[in-house]
PDB file of C-alpha atoms in Angstrom:
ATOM      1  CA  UNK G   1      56.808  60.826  78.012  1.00 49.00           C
ATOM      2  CA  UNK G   2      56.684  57.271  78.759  1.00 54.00           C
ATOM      3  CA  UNK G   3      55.715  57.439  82.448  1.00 60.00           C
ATOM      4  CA  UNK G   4      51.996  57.360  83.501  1.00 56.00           C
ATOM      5  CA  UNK G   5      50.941  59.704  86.155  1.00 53.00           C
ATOM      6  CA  UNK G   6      48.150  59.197  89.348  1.00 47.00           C
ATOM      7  CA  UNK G   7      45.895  60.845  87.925  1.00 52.00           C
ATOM      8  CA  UNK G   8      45.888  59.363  84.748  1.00 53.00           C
ATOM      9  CA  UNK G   9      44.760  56.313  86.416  1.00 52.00           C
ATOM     10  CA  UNK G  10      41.476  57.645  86.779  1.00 54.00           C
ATOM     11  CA  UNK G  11      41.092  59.869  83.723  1.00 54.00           C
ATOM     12  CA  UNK G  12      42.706  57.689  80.929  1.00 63.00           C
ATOM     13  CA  UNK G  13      42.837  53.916  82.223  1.00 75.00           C
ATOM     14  CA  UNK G  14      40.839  51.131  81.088  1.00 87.00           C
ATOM     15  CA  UNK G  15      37.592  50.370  81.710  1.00 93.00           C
ATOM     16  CA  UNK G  16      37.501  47.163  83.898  1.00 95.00           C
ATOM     17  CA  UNK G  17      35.891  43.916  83.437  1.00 97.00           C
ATOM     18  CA  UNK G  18      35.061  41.069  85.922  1.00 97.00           C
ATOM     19  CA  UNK G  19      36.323  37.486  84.377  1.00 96.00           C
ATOM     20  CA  UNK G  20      32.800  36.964  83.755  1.00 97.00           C
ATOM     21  CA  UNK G  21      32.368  39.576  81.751  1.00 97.00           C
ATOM     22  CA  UNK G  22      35.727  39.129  79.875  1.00 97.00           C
ATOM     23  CA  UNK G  23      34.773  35.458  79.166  1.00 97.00           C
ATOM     24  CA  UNK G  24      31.209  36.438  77.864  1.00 96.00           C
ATOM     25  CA  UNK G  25      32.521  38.887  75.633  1.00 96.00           C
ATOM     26  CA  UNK G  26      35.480  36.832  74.405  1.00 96.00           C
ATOM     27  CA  UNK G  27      31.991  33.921  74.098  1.00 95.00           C
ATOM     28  CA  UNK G  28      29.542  36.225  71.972  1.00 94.00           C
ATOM     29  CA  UNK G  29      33.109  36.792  69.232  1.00 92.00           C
ATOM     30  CA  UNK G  30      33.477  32.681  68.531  1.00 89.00           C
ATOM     31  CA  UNK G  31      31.868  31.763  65.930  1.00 88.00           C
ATOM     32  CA  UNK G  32      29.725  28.452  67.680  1.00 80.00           C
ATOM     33  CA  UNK G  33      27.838  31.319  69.574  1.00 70.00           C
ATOM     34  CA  UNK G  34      24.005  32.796  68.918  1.00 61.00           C
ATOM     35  CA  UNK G  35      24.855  36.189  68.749  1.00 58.00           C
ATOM     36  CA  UNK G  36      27.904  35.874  66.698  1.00 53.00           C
ATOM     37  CA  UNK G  37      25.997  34.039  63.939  1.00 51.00           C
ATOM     38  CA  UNK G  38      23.062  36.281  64.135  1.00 55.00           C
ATOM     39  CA  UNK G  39      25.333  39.857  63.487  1.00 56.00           C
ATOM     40  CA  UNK G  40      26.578  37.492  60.344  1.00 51.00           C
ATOM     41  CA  UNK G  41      23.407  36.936  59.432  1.00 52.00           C
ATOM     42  CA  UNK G  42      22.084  40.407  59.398  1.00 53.00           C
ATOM     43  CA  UNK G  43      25.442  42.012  57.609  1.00 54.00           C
ATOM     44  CA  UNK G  44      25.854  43.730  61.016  1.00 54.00           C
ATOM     45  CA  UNK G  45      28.816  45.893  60.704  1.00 63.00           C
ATOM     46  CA  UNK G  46      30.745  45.176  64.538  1.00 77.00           C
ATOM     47  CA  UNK G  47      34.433  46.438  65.518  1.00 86.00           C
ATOM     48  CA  UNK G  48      37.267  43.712  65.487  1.00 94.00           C
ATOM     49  CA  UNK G  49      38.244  42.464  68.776  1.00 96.00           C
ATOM     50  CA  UNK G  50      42.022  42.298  69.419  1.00 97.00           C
ATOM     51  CA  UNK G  51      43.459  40.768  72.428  1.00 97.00           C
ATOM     52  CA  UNK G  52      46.819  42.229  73.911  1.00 97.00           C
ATOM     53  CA  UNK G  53      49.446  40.284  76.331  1.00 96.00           C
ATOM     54  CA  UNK G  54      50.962  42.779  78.032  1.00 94.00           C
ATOM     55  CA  UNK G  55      53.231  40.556  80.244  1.00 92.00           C
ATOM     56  CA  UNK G  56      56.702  39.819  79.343  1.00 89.00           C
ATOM     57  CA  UNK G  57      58.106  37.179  76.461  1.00 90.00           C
ATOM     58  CA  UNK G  58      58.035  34.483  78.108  1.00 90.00           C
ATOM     59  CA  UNK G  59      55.319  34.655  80.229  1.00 92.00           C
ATOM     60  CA  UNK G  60      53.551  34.487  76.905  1.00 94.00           C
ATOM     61  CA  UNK G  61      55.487  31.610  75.546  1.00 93.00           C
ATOM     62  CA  UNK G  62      54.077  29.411  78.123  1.00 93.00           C
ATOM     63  CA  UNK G  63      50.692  30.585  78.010  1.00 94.00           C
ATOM     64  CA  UNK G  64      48.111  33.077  76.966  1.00 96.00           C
ATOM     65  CA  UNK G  65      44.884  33.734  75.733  1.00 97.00           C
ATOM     66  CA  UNK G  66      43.656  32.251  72.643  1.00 96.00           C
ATOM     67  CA  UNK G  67      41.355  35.112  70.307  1.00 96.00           C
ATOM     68  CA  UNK G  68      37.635  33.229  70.000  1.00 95.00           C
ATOM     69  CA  UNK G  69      37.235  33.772  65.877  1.00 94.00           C
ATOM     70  CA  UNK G  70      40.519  31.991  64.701  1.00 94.00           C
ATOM     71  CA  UNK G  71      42.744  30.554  67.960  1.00 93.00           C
ATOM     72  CA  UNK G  72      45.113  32.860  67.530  1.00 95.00           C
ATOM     73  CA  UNK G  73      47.481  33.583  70.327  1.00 96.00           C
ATOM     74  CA  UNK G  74      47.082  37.410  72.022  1.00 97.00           C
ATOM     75  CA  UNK G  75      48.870  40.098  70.685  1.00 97.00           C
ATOM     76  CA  UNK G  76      52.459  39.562  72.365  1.00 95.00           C
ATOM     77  CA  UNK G  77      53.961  43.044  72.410  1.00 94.00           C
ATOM     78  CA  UNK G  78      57.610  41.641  72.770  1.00 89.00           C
ATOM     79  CA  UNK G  79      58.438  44.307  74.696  1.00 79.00           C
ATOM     80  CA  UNK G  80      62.108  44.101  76.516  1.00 72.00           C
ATOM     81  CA  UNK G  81      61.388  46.776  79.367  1.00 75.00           C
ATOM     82  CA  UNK G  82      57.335  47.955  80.662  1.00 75.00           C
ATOM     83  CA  UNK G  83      58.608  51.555  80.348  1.00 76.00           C
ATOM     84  CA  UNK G  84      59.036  50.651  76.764  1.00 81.00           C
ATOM     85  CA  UNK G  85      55.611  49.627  75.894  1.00 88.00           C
ATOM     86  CA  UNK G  86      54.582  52.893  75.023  1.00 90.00           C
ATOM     87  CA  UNK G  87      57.550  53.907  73.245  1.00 86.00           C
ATOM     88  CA  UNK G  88      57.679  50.674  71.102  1.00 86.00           C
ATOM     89  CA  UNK G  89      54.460  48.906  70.836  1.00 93.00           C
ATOM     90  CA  UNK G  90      51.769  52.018  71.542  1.00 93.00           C
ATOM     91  CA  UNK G  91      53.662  54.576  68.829  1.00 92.00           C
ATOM     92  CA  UNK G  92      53.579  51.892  66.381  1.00 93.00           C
ATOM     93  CA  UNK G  93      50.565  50.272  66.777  1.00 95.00           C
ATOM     94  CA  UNK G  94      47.824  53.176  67.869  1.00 95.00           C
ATOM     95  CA  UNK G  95      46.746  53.997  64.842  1.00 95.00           C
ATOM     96  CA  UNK G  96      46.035  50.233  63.642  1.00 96.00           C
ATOM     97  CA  UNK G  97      44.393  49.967  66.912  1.00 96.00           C
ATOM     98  CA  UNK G  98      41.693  53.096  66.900  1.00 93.00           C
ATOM     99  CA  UNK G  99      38.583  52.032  65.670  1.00 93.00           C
ATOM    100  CA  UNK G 100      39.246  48.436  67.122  1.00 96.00           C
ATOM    101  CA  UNK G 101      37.806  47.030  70.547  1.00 96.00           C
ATOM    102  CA  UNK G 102      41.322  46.012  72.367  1.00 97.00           C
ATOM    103  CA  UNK G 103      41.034  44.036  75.576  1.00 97.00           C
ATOM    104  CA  UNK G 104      44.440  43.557  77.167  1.00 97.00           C
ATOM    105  CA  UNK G 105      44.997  40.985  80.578  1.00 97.00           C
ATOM    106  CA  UNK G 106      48.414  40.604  82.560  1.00 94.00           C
ATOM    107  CA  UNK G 107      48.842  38.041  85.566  1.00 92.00           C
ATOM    108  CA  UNK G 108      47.057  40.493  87.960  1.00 91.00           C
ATOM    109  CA  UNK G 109      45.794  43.302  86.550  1.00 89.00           C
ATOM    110  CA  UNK G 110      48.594  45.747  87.839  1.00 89.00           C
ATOM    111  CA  UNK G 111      50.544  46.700  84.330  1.00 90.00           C
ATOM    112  CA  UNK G 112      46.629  46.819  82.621  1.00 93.00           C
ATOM    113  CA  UNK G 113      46.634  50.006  84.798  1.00 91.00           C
ATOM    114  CA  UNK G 114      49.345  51.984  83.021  1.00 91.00           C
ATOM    115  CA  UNK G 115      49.479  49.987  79.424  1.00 93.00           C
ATOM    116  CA  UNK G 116      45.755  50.990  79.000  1.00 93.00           C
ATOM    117  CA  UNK G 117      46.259  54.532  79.902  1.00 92.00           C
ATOM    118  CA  UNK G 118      49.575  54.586  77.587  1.00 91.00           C
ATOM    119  CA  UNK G 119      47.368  53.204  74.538  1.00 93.00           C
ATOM    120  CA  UNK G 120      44.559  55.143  75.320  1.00 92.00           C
ATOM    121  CA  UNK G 121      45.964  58.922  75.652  1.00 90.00           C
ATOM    122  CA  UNK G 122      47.555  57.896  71.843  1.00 91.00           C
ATOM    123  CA  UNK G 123      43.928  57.845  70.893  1.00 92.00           C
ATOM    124  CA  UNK G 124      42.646  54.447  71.235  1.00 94.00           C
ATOM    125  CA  UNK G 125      39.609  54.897  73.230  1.00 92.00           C
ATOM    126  CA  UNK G 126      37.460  51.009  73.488  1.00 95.00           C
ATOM    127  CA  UNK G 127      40.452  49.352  75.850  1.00 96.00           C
ATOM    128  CA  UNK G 128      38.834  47.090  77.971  1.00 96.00           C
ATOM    129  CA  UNK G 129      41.225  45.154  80.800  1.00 96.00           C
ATOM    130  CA  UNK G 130      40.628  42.131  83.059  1.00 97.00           C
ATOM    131  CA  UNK G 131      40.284  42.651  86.209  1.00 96.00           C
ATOM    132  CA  UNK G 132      42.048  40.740  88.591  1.00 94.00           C
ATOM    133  CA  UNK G 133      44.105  39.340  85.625  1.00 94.00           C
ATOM    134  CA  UNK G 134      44.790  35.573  84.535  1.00 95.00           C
ATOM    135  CA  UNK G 135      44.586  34.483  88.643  1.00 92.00           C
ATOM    136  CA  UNK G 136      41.332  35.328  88.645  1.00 94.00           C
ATOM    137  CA  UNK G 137      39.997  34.393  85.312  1.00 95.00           C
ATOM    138  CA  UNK G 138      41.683  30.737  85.441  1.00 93.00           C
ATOM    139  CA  UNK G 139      40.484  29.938  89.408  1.00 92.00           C
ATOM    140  CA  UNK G 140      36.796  30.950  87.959  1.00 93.00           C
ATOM    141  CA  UNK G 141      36.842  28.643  84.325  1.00 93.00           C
ATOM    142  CA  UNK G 142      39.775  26.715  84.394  1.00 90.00           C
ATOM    143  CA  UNK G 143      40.173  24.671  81.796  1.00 88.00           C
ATOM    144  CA  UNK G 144      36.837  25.614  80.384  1.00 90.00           C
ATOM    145  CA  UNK G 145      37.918  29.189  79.168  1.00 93.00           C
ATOM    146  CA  UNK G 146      40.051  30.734  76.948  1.00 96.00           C
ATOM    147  CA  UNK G 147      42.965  30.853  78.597  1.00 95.00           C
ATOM    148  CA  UNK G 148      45.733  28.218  77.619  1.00 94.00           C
ATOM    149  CA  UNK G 149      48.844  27.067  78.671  1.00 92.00           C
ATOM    150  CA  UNK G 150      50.070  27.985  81.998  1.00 91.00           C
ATOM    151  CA  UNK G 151      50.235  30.930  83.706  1.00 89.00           C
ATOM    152  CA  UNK G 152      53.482  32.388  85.580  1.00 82.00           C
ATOM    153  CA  UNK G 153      53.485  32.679  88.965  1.00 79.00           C
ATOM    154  CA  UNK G 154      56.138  34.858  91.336  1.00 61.00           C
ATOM    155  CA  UNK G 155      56.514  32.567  94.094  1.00 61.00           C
ATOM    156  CA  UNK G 156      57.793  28.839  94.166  1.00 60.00           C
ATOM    157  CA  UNK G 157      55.519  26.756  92.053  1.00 67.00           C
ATOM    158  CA  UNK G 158      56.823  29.141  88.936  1.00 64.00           C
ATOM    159  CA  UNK G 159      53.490  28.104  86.748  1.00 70.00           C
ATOM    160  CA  UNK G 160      50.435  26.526  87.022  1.00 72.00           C
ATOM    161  CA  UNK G 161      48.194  25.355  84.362  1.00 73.00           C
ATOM    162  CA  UNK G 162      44.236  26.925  84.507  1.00 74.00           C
ATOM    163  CA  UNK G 163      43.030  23.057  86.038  1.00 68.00           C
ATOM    164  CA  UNK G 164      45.366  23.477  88.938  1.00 64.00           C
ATOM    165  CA  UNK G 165      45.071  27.294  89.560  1.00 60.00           C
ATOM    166  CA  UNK G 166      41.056  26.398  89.302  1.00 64.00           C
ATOM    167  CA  UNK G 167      41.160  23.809  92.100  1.00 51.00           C
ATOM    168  CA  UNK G 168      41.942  26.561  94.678  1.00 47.00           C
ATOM    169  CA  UNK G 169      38.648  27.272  94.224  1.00 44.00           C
ATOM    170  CA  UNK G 170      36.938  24.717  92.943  1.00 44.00           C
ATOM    171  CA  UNK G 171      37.689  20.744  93.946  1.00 42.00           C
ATOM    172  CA  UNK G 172      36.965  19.465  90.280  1.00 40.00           C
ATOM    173  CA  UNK G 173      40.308  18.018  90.159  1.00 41.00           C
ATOM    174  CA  UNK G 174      41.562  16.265  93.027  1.00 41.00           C
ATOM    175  CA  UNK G 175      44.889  14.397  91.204  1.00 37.00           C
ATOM    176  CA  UNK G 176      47.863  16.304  90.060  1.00 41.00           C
ATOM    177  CA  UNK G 177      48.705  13.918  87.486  1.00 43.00           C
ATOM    178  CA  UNK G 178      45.896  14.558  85.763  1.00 44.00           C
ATOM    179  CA  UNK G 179      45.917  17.845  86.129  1.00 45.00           C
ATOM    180  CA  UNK G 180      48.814  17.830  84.516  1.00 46.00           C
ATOM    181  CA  UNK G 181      47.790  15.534  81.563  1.00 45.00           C
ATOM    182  CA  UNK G 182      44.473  17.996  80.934  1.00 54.00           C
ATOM    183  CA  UNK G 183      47.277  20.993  80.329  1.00 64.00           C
ATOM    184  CA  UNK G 184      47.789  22.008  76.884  1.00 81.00           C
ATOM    185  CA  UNK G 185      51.273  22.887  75.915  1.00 90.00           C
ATOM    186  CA  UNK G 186      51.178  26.233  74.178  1.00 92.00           C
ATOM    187  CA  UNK G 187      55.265  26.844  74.695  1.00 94.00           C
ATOM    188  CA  UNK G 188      57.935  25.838  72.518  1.00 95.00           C
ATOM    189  CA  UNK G 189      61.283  25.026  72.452  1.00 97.00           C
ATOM    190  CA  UNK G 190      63.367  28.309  70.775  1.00 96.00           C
ATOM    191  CA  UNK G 191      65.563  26.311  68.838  1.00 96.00           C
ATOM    192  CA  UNK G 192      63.791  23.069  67.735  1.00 96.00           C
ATOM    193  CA  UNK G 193      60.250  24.386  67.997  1.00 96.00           C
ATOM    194  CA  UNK G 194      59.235  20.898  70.228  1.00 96.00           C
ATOM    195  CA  UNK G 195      56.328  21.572  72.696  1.00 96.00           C
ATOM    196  CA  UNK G 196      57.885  22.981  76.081  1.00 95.00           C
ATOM    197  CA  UNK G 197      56.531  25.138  78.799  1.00 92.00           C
ATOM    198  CA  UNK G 198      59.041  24.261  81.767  1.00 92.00           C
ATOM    199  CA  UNK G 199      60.617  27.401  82.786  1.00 87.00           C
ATOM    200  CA  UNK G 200      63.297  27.236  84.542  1.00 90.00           C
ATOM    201  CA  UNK G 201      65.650  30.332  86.517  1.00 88.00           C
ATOM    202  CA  UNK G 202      68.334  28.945  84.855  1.00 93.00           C
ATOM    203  CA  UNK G 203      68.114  29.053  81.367  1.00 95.00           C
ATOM    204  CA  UNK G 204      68.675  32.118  80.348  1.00 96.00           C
ATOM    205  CA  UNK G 205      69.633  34.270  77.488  1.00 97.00           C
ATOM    206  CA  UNK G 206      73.736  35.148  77.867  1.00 98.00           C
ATOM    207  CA  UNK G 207      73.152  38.614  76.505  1.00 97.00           C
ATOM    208  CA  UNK G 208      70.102  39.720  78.012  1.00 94.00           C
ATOM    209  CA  UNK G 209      69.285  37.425  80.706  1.00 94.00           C
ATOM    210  CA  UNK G 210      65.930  36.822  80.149  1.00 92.00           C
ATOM    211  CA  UNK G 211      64.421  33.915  80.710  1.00 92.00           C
ATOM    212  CA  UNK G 212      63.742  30.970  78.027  1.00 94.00           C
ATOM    213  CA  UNK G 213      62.360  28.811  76.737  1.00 95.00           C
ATOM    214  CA  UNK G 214      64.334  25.706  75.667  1.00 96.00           C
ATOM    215  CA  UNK G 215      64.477  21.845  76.051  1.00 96.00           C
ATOM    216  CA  UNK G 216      66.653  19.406  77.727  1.00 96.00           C
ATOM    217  CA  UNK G 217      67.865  18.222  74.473  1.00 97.00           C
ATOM    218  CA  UNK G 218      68.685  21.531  73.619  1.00 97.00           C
ATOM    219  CA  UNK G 219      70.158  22.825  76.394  1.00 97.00           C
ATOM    220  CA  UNK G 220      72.536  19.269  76.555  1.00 96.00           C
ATOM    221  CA  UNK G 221      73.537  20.661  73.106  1.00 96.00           C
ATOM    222  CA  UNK G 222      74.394  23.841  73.395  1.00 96.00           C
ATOM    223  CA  UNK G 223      77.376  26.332  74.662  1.00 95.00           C
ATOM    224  CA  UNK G 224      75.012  29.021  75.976  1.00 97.00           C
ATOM    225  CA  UNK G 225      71.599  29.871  75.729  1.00 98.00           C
ATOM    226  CA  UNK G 226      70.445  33.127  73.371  1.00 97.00           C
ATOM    227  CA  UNK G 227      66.122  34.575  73.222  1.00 95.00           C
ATOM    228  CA  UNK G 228      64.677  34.964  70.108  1.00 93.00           C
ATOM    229  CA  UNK G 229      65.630  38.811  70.012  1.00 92.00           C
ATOM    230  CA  UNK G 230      69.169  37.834  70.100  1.00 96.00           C
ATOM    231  CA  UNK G 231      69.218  34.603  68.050  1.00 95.00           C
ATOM    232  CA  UNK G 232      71.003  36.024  65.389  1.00 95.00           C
ATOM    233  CA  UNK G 233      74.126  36.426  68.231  1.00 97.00           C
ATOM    234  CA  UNK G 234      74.346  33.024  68.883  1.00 96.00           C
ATOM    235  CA  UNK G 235      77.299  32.135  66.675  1.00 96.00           C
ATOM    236  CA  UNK G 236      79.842  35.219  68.198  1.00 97.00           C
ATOM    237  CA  UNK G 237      78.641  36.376  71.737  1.00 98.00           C
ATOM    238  CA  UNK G 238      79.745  34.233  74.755  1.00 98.00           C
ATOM    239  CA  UNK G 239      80.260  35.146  78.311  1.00 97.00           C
ATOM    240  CA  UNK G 240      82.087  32.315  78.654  1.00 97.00           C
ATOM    241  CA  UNK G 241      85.725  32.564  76.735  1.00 97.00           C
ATOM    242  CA  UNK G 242      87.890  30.631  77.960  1.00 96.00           C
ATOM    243  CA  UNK G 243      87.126  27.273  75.550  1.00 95.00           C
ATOM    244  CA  UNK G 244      87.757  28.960  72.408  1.00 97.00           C
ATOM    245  CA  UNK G 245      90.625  28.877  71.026  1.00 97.00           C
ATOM    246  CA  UNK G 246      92.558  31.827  68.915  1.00 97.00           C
ATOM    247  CA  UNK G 247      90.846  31.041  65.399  1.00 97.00           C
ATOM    248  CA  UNK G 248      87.040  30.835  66.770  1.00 97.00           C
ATOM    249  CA  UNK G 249      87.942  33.916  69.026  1.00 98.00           C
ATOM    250  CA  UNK G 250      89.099  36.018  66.071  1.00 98.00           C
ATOM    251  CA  UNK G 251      85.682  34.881  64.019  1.00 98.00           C
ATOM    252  CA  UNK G 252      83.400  36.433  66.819  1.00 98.00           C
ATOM    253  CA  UNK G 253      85.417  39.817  66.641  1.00 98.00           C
ATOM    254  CA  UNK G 254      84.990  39.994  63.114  1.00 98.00           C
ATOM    255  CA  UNK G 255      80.852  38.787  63.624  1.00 98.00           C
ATOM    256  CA  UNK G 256      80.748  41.218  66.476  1.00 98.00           C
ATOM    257  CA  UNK G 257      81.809  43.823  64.236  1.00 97.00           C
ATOM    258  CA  UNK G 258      79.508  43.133  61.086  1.00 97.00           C
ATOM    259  CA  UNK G 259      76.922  43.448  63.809  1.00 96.00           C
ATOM    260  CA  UNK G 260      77.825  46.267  64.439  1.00 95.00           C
ATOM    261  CA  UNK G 261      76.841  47.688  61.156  1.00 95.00           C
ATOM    262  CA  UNK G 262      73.707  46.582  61.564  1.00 94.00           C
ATOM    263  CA  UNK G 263      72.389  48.730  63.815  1.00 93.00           C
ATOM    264  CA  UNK G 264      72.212  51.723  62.605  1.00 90.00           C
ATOM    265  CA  UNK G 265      71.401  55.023  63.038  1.00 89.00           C
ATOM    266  CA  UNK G 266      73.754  54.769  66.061  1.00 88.00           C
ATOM    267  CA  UNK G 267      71.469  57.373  68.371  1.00 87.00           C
ATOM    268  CA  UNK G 268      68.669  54.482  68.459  1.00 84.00           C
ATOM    269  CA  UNK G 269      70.608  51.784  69.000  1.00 90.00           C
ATOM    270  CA  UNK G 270      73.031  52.971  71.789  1.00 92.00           C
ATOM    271  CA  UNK G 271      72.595  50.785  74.070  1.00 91.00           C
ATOM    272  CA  UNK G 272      72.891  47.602  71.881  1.00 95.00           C
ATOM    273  CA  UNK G 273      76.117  48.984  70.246  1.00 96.00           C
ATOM    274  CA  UNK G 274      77.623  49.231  73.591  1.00 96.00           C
ATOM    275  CA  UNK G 275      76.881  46.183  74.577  1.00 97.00           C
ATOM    276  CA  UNK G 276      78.545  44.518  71.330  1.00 97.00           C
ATOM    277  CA  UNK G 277      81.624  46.852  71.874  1.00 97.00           C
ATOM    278  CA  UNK G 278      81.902  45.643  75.314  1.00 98.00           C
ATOM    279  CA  UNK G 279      81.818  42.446  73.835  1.00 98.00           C
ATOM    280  CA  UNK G 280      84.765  43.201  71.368  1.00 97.00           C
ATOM    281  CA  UNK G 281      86.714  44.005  73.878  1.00 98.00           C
ATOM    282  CA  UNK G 282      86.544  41.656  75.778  1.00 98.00           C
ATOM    283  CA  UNK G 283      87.210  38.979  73.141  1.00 98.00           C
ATOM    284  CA  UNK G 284      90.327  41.296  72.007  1.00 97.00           C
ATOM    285  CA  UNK G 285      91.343  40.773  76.186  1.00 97.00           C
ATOM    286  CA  UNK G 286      91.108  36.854  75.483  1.00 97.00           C
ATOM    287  CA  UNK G 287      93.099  37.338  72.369  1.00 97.00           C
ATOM    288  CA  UNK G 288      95.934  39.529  73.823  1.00 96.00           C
ATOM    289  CA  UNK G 289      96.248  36.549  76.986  1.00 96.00           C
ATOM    290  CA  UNK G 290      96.769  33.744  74.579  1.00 92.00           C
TER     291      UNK G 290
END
């Protein structure tokens, strides 16, 4: 199943490393470093290192870490439930994954408890997590690691960047401005791909109601807001009906319908096809009122 029991935790989970440690070994793997030039050198024969994200969408879209050989962003699983990780990113991905060495970090460390024991009981067996998560790795290095972007927070500052999370610890920086102007911007805008990272608990997806990513412009522009997984929705699924009028109305029942079709076999996609017959019906509910 796709639930992780206690004692899993100890038999299957990850096996934990201190920010230090996760920085060191994330150091040795870019290429400016000793002992990365000296197993090239000698034709040493060393397992790829693959980072994994295992936080949601857009906590990733704002920031992450960057993989130490090419700058590449983690591994973002895209995953639109936790319970789903195994069942959509572990079944498909395992095998790809087994004779790699995976290190996986979330904002705390909490979900590296049960996504390392899901990948690991599928037979990947070097999972490494960080312990303590991005909190604890940014408040140690800052701006001087890895890590880039900003990093989501649950309370009421929503996301810091690594300077500002670091001076909690460390007084290096004693100016928000320029705190802010030593950020890089990792997040951008879903629909015109401009650098953004301001997240907001408004903006959210119509369909889904996630949260994302998109700029002022953007948002001025548009009718309602749709995520990346539901981009292709954009043109016929509106909570909002009442500014359509009978033509555009009849368009989305017919889009609604040839989108339908697309998801297929009907046993996976059950909930998606309700959701777009919901939709139907109620933009045959608008129709029948005017």
């Amino acid at each position: 199943g796709h639930t992780v029991h206690v004692n899993e935790l100890q038999s299957h989970s990850a096996t934990h490393l201190s920010p230090t440690q996760f920085h060191n070994i994330l150091q040795q793997h870019h290429p400016s470093s000793s002992s990365s030039r000296n197993k090239n050198n000698n034709g040493g024969e060393e397992k790829e290192l693959v980072l994994i994200d295992v936080r949601n969408t857009f906590e990733h879209a704002i920031g992450h870490f960057l993989h130490p050989t090419n700058n590449a962003p983690a591994i973002n699983p895209n995953t639109t439930t936790f319970s789903s990780f195994d069942s959509t990113f572990c079944a498909k991905n395992a095998s790809s994954l087994a004779n790699k060495t995976v290190l996986m970090y979330c904002t705390g460390g909490i979900r590296c408890e049960k996504a390392s024991v899901m990948l690991k009981r599928r037979g990947v067996q070097d999972v490494y997590q960080l312990s303590g998560g991005i909190h604890e790795y940014v408040q140690q290095f800052g701006d001087g690691g890895f890590f880039k972007g900003k990093n989501f927070v649950f309370d009421q500052r929503v996301a810091l960047s690594p300077s500002a999370s670091a001076t909690t610890t460390q007084q290096h920086i004693n100016n928000e401005e320029e705190s802010k102007t030593k950020n890089t911007i990792v997040g951008k805008c879903i629909e015109c791909s401009t650098p953004y990272d301001t997240i907001s608990g408004s903006i959210l997806c119509t369909v889904c109601r996630d949260l994302i990513l998109l700029c002022k412009s953007c948002q001025q522009s548009l009718l309602e807001y749709h995520c990346t997984r539901h981009s292709t929705w954009k043109h016929c699924y509106y909570t909002f009906l009442e500014s359509f009028d009978i033509q555009s109305l009849q368009q989305q029942y017919v889009a609604l319908q040839e989108l339908l079709q697309v998801y297929v076999p009907p046993k996976e996609h059950k909930n998606v096809r309700k959701t777009l017959r919901k939709q139907m019906n109620k933009v045959k509910v608008r129709l029948e009122q005017l």
